[in-house]
Coordinates of C-alpha atoms in Angstrom, one line a residue:
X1 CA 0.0 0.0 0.0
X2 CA 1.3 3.6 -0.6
X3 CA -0.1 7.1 1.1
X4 CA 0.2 10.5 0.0
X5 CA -0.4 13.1 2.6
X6 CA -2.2 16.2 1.8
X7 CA -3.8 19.1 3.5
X8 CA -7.2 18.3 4.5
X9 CA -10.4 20.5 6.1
X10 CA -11.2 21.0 9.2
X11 CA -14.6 19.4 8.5
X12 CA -12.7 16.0 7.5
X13 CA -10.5 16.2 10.1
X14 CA -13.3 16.1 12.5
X15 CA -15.4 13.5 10.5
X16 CA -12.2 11.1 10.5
X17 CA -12.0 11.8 14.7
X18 CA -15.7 11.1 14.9
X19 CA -14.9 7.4 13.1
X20 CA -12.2 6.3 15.3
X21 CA -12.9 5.1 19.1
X22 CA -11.2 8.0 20.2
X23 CA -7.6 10.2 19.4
X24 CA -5.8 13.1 22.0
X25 CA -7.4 15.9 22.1
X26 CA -4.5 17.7 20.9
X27 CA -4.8 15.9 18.0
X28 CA -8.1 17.2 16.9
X29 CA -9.0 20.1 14.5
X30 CA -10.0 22.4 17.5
X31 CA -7.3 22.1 19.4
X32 CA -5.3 24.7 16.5
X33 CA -7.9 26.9 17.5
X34 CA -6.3 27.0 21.1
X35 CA -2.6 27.3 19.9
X36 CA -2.7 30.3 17.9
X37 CA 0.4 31.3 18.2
X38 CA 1.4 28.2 15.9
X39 CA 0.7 28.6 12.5
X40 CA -1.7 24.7 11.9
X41 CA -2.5 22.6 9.6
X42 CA -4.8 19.0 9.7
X43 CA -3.1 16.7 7.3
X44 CA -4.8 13.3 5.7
X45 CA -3.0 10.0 4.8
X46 CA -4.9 8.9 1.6
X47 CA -4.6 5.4 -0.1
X48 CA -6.6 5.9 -3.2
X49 CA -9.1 8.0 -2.5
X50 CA -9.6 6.7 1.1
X51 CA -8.7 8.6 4.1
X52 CA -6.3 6.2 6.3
X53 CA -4.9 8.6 9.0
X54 CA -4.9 12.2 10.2
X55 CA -2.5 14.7 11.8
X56 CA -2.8 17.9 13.3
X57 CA 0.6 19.8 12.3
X58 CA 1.4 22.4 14.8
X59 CA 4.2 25.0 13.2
X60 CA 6.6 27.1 14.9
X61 CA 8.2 29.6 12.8
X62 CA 12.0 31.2 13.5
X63 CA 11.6 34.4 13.2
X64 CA 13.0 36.3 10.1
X65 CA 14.1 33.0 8.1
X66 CA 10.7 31.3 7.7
X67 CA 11.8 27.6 8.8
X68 CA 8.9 25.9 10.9
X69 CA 9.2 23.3 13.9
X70 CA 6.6 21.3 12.9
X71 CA 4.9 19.1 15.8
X72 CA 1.9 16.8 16.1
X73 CA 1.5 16.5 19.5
X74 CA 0.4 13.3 20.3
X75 CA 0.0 12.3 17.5
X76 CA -0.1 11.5 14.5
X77 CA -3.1 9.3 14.2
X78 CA -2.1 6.5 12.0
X79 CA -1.8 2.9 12.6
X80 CA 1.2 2.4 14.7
X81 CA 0.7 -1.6 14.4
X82 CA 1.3 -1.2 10.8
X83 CA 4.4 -0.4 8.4
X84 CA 5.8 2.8 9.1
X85 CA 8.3 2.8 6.6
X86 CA 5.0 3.5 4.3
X87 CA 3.4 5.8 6.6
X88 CA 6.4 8.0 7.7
X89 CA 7.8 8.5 4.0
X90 CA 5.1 10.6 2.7
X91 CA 4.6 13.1 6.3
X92 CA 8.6 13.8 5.9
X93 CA 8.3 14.5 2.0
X94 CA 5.0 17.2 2.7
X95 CA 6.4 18.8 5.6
X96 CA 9.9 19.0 3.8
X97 CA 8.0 20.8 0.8
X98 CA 6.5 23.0 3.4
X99 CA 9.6 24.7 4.8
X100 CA 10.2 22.7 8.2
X101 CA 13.7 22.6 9.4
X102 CA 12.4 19.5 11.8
X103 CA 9.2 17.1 12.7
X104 CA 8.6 16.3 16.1
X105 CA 6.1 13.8 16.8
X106 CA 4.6 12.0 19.7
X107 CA 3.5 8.8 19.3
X108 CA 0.5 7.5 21.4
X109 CA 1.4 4.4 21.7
X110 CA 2.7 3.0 25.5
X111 CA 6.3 1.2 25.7
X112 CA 5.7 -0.2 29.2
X113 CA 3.0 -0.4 31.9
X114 CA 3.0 -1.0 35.8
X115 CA 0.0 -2.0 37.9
X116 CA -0.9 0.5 41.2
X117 CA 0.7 -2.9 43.3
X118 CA 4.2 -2.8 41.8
X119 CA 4.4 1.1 41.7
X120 CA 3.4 0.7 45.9
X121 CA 6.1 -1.3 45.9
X122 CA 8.4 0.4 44.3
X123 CA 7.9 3.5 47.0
X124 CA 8.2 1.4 49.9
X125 CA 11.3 -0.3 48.2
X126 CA 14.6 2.3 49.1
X127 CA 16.5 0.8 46.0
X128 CA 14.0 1.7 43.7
X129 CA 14.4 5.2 42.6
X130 CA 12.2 5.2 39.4
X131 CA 9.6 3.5 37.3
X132 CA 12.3 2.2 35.0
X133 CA 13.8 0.1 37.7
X134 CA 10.8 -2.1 38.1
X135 CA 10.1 -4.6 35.4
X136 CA 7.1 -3.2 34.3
X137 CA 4.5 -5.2 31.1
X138 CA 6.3 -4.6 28.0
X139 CA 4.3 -3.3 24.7
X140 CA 5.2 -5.1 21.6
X141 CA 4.2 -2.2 19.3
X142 CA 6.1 0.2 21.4
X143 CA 9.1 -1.3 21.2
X144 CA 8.6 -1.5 17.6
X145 CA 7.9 2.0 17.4
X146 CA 10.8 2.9 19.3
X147 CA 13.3 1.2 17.0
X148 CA 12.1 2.6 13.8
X149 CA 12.4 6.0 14.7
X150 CA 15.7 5.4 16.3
X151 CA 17.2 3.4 13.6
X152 CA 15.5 6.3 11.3
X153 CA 17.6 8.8 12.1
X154 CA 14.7 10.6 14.9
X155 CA 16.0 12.0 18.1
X156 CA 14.5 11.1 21.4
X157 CA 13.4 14.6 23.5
X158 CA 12.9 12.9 26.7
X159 CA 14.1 14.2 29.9
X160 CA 15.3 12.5 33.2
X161 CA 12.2 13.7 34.8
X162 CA 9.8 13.1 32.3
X163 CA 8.6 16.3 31.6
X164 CA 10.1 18.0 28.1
X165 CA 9.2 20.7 26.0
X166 CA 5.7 19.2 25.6
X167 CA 4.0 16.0 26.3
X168 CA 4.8 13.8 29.5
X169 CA 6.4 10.6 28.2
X170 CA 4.8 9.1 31.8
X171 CA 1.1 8.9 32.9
X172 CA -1.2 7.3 35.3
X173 CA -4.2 6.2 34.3
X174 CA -7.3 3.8 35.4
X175 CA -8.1 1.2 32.8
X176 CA -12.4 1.5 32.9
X177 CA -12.8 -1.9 30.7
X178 CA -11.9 -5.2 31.7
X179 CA -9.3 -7.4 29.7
X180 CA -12.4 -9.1 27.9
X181 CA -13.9 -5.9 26.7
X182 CA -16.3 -5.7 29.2
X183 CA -17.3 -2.7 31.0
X184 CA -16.1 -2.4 34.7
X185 CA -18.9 -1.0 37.4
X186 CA -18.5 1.8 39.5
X187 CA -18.1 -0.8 42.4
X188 CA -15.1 -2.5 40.8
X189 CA -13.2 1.0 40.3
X190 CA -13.9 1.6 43.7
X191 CA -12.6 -1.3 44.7
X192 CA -9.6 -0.9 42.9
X193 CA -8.4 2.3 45.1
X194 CA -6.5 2.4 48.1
X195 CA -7.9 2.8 51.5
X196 CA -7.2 6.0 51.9
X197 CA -9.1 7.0 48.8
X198 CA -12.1 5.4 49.5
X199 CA -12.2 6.8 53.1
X200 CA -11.7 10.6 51.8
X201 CA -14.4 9.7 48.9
X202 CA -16.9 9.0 51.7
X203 CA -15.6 11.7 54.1
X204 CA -16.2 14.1 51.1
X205 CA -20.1 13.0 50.8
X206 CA -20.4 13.2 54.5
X207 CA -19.2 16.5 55.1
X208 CA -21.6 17.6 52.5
X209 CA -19.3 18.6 49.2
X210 CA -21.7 19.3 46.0
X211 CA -20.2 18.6 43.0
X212 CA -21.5 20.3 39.9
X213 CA -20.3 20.7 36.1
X214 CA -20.4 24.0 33.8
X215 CA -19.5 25.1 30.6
X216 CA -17.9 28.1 31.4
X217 CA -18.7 31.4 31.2
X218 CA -18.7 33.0 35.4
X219 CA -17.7 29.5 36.7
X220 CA -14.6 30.0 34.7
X221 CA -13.5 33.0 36.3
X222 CA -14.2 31.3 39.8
X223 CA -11.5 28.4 38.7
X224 CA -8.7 30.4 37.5
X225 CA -8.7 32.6 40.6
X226 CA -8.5 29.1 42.8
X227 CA -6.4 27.9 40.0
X228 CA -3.6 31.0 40.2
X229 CA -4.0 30.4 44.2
X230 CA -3.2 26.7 43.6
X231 CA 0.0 27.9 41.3
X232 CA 1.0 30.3 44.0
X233 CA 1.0 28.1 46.6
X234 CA 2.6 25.0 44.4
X235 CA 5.5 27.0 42.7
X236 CA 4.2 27.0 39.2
X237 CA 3.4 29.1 36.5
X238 CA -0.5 29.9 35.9
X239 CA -1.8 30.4 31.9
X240 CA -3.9 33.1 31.8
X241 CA -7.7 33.3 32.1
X242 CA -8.0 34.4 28.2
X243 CA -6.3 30.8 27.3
X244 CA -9.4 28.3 29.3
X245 CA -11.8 30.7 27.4
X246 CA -10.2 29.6 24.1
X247 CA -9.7 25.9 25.1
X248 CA -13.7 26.0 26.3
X249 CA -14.8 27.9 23.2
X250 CA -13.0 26.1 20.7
X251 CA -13.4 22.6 22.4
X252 CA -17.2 23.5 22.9
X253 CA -17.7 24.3 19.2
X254 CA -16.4 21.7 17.8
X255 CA -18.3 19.0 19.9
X256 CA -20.4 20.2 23.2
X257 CA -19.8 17.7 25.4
X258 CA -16.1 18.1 24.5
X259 CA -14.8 19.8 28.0
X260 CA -16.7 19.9 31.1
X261 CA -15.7 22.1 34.2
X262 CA -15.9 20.5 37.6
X263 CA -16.7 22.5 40.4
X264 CA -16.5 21.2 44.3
X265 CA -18.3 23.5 46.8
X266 CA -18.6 23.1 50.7
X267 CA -21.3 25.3 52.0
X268 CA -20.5 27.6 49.6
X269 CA -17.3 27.7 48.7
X270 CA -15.5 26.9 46.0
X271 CA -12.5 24.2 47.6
X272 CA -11.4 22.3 44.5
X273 CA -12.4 22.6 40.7
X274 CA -10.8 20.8 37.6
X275 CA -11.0 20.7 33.6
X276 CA -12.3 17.5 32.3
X277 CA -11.9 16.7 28.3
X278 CA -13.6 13.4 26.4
X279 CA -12.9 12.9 22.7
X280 CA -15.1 9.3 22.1
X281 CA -14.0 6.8 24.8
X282 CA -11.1 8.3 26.5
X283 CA -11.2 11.2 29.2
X284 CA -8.9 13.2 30.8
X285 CA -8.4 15.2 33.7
X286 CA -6.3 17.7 32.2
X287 CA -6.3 21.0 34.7
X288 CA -7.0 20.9 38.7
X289 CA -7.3 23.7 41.4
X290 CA -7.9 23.2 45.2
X291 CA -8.0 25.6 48.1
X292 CA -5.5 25.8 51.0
X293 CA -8.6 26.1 53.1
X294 CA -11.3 23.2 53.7
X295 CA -8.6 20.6 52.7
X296 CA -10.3 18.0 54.9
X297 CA -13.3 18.3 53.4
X298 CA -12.1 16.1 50.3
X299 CA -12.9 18.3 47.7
X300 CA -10.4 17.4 45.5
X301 CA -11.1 13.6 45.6
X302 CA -14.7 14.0 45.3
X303 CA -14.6 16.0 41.8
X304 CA -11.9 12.9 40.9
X305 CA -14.6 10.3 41.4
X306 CA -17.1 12.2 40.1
X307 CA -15.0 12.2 36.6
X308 CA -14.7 8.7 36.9
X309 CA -18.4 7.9 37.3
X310 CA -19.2 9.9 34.3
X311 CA -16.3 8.6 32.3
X312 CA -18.0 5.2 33.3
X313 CA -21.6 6.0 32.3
X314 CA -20.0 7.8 28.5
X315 CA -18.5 4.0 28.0
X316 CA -14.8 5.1 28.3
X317 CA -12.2 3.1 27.6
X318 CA -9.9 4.8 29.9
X319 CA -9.4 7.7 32.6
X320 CA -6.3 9.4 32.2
X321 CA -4.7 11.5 35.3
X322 CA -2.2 12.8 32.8
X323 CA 1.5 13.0 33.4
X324 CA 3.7 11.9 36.3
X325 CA 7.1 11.6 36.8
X326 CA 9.1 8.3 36.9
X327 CA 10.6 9.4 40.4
X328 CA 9.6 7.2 43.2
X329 CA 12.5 8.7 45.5
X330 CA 11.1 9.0 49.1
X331 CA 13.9 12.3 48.5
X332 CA 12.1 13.8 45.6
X333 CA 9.4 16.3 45.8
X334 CA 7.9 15.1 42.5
X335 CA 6.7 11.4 44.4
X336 CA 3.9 12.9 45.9
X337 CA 2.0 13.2 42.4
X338 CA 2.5 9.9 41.7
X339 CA 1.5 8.6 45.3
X340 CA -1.5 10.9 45.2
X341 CA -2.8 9.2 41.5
X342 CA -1.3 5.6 42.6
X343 CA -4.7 5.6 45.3
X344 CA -7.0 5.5 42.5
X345 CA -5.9 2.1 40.9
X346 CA -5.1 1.6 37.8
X347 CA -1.3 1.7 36.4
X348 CA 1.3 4.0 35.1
X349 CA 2.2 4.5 31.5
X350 CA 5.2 4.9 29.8
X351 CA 5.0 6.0 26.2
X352 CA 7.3 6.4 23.5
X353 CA 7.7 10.2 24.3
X354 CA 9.0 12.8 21.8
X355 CA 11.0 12.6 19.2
X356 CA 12.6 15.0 16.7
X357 CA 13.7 14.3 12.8
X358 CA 16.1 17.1 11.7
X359 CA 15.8 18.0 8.0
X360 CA 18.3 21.3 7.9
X361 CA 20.2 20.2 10.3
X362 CA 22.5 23.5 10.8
X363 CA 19.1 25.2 11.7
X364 CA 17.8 22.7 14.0
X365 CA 20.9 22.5 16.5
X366 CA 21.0 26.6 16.1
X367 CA 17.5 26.4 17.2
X368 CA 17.6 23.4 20.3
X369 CA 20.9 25.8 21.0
X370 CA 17.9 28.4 21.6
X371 CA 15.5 26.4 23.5
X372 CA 17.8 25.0 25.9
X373 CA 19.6 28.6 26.4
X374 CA 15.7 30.0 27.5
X375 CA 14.6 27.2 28.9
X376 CA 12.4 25.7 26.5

């Protein structure tokens, strides 16, 4: 079989989406309506006259010499399983013609998994200091994956800690499906956390926490100032409340029930919100905020199961907590994310990360030269 990849619309971007059990959400047409400040592009792999596989190309341009980066961030969406050598060809050739100095892709497709048990383990265990030291479940495509692009000339962009430029190469999520298919119930997921979780899930709905969803609009505002609190009392860097009105409005438009706000109040007040985003049968908690005050009121692990159940009841696949680092160091201050998402179940996820083909390469080490000078 042999592909050519060509632009395609919006409107068949989405229509391709809509036919496959699900893709990232940065992978979907709206998504370029949140990054602006990237010149995009959705790209279709045809055979014939059939569409095969998308891409949403995201382009950074250096400035004055009009070279693009060009990224698909978690994506593309192709068949990994299959022959790259036929699908990779034709990408490289358009984006060549197109002026990119360099292609960075991130493949969705997991390398090695670990269940909540070994990760537990791995904590209590003083010579384990990361993921990678425990012989996690092995992924026969992602192996596979990982040798083409290596022995392709690609190079890997993935950091010690797991967090680079863009995507997390490590995740945690809860499996919501059963290894025959089946469905599990709300019972078995429950089941499946720790203790501890189950105890603050309860404590939560005795103390009288009301959970509620929006689309928006005021609640918004109400999240991103418990949101900058969260950042200033965590040490990081907020985005700004004109970038969740984008990602709402653009993720809204393109399908409503696209992005969800979660909202946990305790007579009254607001102690714990989060962003929730389902494209088919994978969700994702994608942006949390919690108040200093009222911690003990659970709010934060109530809106968690409350994302769960409703993942459930849509027919997910999975729930994905998003990124983690492969620390488990009692000595790093990074463990506590992954001992807070270890509680729920499920397993973490290490996927083939990042990975950069140079075409000019003169312009791509002057430009990683840049990067790594302002910090990426």
């Amino acid at each position: 079989m042999t592909f050519t990849v060509r632009p395609i619309s919006p409107a068949e971007h989405l229509d391709h989406v809509r036919s496959q059990r699900s893709v990232s959400f940065l992978q979907t047409p709206a998504w370029a309506e949140v990054k602006t400040e990237w010149r995009s592009e959705s790209l279709g792999w045809y055979a014939g006259g059939r569409l095969a596989g998308t891409g949403l190309v995201l382009h950074r341009p250096v400035p004055r010499l009009g070279y693009t980066l060009a990224y698909l961030p978690w994506g593309p969406d192709i068949d990994w399983a299959g022959a790259l050598t036929v699908w990779f060809p034709p990408l490289v050739s358009y984006l060549r013609s197109q002026g990119a100095f360099a292609i960075r892709v991130a493949p969705p497709v997991p390398t090695h998994t670990w269940d909540a048990a070994q990760v537990k383990e791995g904590v209590a265990d003083p010579d384990v200091l990361r993921l990678t030291d425990l012989p996690g479940q092995p992924d026969p495509v992602g192996t596979e994956v990982t040798r083409f692009l290596r022995e392709s000339g690609w190079i890997p962009q993935n950091p010690e800690d797991g967090f680079g430029a863009g995507q997390p190469q490590f995740t945690y999520e809860i499996p919501l499906r059963h290894p025959d298919g089946t469905a599990r119930s709300e019972d078995d997921v429950l089941a499946g956390m720790n203790q501890l979780w189950r105890r603050n899930i309860k404590r939560a709905a005795k103390a009288g926490v009301e959970v509620t969803t929006s689309a928006g609009g005021e609640d918004l505002k109400a999240f991103h100032d418990l949101y900058v609190h969260t950042a200033e009392r965590d040490h990081f860097t907020p985005r700004p409340l004109a970038y969740f009105d984008k990602m709402f409005a653009a993720l809204s438009a393109e399908d409503p029930g696209r992005i969800t706000l979660y909202l946990a109040r305790h007579d009254g007040d607001l102690v714990a919100a989060t962003i929730y985003v389902r494209v088919g049968t994978h969700a994702w908690y994608v942006y949390g905020a919690s108040s200093t005050e009222k911690r003990d009121v659970r709010g934060s692990n109530a809106l968690q199961w409350a994302m769960i159940r409703d993942s459930l009841a849509a027919g997910c696949d999975v729930y994905d907590l998003r990124g983690i680092t492969p620390t488990l160091s009692a000595d790093d201050p990074h463990v506590g994310l992954i001992q807070f998402k270890v509680g729920t179940g499920g397993q973490a996820v290490r996927y083939v990360g990042e990975w950069d083909l140079p075409l000019r390469p003169i312009l791509y080490r002057a430009f990683d030269l840049y990067m790594t000078r302002r910090g990426r």
